[in-house]
Short mmCIF file of C-alpha atoms and ligand atoms in Angstrom, two decimals:
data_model
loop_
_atom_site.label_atom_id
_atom_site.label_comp_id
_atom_site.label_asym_id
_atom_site.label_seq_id
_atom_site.Cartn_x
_atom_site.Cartn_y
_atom_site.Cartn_z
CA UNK A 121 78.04 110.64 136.03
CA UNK A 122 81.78 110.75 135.83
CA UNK A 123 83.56 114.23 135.61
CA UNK A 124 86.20 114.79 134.06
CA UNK A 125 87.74 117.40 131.13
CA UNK A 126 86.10 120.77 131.22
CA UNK A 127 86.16 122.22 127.69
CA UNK A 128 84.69 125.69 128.22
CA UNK A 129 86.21 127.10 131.59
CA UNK A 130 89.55 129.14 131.55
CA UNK A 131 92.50 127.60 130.25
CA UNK A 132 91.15 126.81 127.06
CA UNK A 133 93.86 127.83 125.10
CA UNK A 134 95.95 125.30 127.56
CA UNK A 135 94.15 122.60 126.52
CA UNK A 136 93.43 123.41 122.86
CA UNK A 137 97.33 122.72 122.97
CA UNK A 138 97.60 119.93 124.68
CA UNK A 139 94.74 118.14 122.15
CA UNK A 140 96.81 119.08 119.14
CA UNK A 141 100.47 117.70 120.99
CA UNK A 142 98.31 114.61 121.54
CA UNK A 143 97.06 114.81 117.59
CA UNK A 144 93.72 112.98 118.83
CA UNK A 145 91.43 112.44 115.47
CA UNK A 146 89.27 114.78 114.98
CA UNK A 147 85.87 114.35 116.02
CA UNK A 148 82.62 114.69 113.46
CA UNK A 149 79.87 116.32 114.24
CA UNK A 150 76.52 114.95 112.22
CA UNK A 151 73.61 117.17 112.35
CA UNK A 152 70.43 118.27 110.26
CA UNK A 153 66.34 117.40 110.21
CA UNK A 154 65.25 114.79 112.25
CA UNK A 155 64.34 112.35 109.55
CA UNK A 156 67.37 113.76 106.97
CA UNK A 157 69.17 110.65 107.38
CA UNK A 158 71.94 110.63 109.88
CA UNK A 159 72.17 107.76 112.04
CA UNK A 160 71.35 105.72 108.53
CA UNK A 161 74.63 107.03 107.35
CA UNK A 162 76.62 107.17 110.47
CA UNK A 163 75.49 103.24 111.25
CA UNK A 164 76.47 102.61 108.03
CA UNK A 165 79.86 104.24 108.01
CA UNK A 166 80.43 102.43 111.82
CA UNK A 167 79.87 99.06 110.17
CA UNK A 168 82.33 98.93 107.14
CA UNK A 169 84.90 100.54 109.55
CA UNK A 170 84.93 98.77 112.28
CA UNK A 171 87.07 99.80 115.15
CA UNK A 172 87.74 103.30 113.61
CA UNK A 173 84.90 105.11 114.78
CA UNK A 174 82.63 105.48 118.36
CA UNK A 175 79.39 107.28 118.84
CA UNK A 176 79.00 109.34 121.43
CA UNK A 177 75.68 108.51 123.40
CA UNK A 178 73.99 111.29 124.15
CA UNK A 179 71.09 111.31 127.14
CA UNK A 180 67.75 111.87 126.39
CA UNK A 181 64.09 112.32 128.35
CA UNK A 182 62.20 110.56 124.82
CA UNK A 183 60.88 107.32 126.01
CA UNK A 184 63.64 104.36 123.24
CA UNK A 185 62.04 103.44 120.37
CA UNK A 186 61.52 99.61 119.76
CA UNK A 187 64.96 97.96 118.85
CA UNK A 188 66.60 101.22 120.63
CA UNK A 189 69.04 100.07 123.63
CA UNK A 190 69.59 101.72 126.78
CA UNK A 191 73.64 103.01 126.83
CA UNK A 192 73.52 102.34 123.11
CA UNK A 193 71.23 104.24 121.18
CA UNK A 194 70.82 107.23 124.19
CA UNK A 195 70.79 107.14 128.15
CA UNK A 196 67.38 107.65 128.09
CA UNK A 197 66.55 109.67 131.72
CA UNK A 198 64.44 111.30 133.55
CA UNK A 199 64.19 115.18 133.17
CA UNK A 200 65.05 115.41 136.55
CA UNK A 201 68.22 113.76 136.37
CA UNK A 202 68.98 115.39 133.46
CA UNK A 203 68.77 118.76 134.91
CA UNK A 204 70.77 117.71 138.02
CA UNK A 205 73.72 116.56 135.49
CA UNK A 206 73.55 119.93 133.42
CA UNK A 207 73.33 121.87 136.68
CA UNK A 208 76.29 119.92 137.81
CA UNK A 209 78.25 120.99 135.05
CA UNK A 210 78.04 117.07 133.25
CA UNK A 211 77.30 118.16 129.88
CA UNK A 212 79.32 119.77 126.87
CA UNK A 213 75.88 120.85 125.49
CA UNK A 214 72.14 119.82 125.98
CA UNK A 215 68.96 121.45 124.36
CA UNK A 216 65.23 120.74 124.20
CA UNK A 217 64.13 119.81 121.01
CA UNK A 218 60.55 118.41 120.25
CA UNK A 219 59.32 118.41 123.48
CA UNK A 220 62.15 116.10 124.77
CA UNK A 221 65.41 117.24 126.67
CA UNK A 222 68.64 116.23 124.76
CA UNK A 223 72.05 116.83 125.97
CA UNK A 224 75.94 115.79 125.43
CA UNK A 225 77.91 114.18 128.47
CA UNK A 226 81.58 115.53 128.91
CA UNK A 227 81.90 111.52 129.19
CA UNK A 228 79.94 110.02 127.06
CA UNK A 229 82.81 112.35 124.61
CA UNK A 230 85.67 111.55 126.55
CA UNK A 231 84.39 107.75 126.75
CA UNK A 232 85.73 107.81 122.79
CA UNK A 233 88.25 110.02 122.69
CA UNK A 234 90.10 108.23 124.97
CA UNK A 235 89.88 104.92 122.57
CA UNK A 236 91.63 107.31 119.58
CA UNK A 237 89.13 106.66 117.34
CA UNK A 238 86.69 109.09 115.69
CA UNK A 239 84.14 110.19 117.79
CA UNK A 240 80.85 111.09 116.24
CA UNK A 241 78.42 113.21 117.71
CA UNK A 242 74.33 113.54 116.66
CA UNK A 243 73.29 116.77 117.59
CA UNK A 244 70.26 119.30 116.30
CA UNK A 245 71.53 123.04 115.07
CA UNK A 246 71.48 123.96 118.85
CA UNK A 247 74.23 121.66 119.75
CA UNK A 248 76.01 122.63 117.00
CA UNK A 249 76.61 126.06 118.37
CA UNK A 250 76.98 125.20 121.59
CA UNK A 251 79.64 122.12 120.87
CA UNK A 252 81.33 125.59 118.44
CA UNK A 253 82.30 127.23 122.03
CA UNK A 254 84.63 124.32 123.13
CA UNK A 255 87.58 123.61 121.92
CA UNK A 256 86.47 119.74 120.80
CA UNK A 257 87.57 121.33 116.92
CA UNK A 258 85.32 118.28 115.26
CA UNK A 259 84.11 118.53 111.58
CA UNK A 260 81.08 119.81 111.13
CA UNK A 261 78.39 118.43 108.72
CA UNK A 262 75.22 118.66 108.16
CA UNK A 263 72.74 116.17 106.46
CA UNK A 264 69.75 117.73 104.69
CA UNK A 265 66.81 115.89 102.87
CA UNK A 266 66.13 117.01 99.22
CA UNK A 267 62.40 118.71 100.71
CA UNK A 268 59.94 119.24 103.00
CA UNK A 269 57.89 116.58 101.31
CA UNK A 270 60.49 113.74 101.22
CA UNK A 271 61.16 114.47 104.77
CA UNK A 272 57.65 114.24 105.64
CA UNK A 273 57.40 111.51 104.17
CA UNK A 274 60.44 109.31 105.28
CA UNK A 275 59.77 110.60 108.86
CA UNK A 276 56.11 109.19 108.38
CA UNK A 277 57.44 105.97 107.04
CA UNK A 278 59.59 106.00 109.38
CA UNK A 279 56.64 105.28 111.90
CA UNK A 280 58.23 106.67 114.87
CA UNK A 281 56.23 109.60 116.07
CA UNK A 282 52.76 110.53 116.55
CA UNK A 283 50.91 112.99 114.47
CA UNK A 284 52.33 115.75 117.29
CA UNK A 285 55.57 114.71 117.41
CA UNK A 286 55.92 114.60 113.57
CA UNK A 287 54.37 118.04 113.28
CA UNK A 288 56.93 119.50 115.92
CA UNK A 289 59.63 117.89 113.95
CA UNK A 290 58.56 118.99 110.68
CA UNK A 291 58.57 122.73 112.47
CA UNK A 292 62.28 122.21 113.86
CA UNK A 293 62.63 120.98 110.09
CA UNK A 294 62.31 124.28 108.73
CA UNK A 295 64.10 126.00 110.86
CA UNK A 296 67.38 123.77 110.60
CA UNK A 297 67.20 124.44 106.62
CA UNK A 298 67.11 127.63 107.28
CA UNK A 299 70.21 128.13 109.72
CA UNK A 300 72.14 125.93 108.39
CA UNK A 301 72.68 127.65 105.18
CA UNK A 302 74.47 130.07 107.61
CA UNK A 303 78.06 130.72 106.27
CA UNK A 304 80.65 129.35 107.81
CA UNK A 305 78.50 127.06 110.37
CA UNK A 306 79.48 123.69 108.74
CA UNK A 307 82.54 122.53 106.79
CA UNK A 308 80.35 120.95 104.26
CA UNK A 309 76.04 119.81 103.50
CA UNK A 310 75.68 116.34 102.21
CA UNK A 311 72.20 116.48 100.57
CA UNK A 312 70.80 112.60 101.35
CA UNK A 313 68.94 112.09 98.08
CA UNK A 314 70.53 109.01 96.56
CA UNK A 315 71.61 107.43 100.03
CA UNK A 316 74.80 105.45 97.71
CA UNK A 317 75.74 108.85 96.88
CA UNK A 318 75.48 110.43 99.97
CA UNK A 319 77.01 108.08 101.71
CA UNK A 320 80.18 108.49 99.24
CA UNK A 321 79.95 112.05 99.82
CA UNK A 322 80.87 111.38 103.80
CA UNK A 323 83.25 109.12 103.18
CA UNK A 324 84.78 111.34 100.98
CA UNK A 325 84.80 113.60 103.55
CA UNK A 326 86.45 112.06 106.15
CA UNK A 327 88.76 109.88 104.08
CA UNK A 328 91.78 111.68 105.93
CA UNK A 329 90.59 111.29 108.90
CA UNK A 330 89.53 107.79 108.15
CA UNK A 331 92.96 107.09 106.55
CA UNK A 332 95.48 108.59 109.90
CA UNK A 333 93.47 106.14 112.14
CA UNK A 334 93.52 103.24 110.14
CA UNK A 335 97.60 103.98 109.86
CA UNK A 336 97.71 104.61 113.54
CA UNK A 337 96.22 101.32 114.47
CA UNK A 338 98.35 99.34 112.18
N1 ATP B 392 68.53 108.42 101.01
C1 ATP B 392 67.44 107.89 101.54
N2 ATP B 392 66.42 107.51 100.76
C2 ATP B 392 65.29 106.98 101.29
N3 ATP B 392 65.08 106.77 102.62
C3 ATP B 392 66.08 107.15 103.45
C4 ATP B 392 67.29 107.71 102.96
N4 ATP B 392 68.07 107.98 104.03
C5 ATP B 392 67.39 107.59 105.12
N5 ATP B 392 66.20 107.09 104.78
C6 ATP B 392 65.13 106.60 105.69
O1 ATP B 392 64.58 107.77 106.28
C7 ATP B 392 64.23 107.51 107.65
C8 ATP B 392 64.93 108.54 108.53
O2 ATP B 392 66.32 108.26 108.54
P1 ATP B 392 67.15 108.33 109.90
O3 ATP B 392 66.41 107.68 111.00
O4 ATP B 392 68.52 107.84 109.57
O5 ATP B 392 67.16 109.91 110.10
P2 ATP B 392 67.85 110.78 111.22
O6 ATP B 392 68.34 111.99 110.57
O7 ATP B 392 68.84 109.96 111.97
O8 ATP B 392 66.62 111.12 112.16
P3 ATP B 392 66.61 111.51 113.72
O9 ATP B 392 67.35 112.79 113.85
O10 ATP B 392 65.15 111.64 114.03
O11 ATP B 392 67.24 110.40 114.49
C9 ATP B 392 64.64 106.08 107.95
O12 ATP B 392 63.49 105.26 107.90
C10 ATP B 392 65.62 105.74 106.84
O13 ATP B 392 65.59 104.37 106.51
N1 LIG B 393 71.64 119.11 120.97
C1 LIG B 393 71.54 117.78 120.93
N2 LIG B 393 70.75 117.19 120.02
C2 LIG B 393 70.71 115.85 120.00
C3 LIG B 393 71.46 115.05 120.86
N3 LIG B 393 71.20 113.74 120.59
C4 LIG B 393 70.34 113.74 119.57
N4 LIG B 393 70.04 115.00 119.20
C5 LIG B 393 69.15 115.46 118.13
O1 LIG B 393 67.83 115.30 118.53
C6 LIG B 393 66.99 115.17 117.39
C7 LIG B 393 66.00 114.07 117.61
O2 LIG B 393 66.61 112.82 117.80
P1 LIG B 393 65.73 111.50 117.89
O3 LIG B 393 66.69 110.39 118.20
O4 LIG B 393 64.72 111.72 118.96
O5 LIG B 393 65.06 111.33 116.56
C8 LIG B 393 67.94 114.89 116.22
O6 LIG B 393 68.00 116.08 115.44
C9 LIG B 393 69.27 114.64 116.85
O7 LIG B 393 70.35 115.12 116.07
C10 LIG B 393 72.30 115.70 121.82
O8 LIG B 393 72.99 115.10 122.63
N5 LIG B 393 72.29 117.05 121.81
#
């Protein structure tokens, strides 16, 4: 795995200035229930603005899920490996969540940032709060489902995980609603009821953002 910036040793402060001289855009952060709605939106929002926006691919130990590709979706690994990379200092954040090792490559960051576009990263609550001790400064959002039920039920539709999985996710579920009403811990909550609507709502959101790449690329 490639090395490269460091965003949580010492001269922090160093670098938080040299990001803002460079006036990089400003990352997003998408988080919220497994099953909420994210990568629906943020596929969504990556298709009708092309060229403005790159995901960063996070690794994971889950085995892909059909149509899922390899360097695309995830860098799907080996727990192993993964731990080698974290111990090796590889990763702006990582946690386990549903049974499965999940983590967030300095690279797979740096990967977009150095394109200037928007980088967005998918991360449960636990990357959220790790990914708030660097100095990446990215917008933070959270995607909720309307309830429990609807959740349970779009992640069953979804027909993605067994009845173990599900229930695990349904557990982490709870908790995320929970936390994430914490004050202060995202900029804003798009509730994904009506997906038009919510999908408004993020634009909305990152219109600026949206807007200052689109001018810098022209
Ligand atoms: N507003 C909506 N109304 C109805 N179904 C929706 C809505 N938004 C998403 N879905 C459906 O719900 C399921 C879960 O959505 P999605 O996979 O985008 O969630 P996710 O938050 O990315 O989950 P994960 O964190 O597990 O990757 C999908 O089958 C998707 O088509
Ligand atoms: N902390 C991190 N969480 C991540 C990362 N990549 C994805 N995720 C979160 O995991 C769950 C499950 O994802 P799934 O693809 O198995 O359904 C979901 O909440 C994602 O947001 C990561 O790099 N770090």
């Amino acid at each position: 795995m490639r090395g490269g910036v460091i965003w949580t040793d010492s001269d922090l402060l160093q670098r938080k200035t040299s990001f803002r001289a460079m006036s990089r855009p400003r990352p997003v952060v998408l988080s919220g229930p497994s099953g909420a709605g994210k990568s629906t939106l943020m596929k969504r929002l990556m298709k009708e603005h092309e060229g403005l926006f790159g995901f960063s691919v996070s690794h994971t130990t889950r085995n892909p899920r059909p149509g899922e590709e390899d360097g695309k979706d995830y860098h799907y690994t080996s727990r192993e490996a993964m731990q080698k990379g974290i111990d090796n200092g590889d990763f702006i954040e990582n946690a386990e969540f549903s049974g499965n090792m999940y983590g967030t490559s300095k690279s797979a960051v740096e990967d977009v940032l150095a394109k200037n576009v928007i980088c967005i990263l998918d991360v449960d609550i636990q990357g959220v709060r790790r990914i708030k001790d660097t100095d990446l400064n990215p917008i933070y959002i959270s995607v909720q489902p309307p309830s429990m039920e609807i959740l349970e039920k779009r992640l069953r539709d979804r027909q993605t995980e067994t009845e173990e999985s599900l229930q695990k996710r349904l557990d982490a579920a709870r908790t995320d609603m929970e936390l994430s009403k914490e004050d202060g811990l995202f900029d804003v909550v798009i509730i994904n009821d009506d997906l038009e609507r919510a999908y408004e709502e993020l634009k909305d959101v990152l219109s600026e953002e949206i807007k200052n790449v689109q001018e810098a690329q022209s």
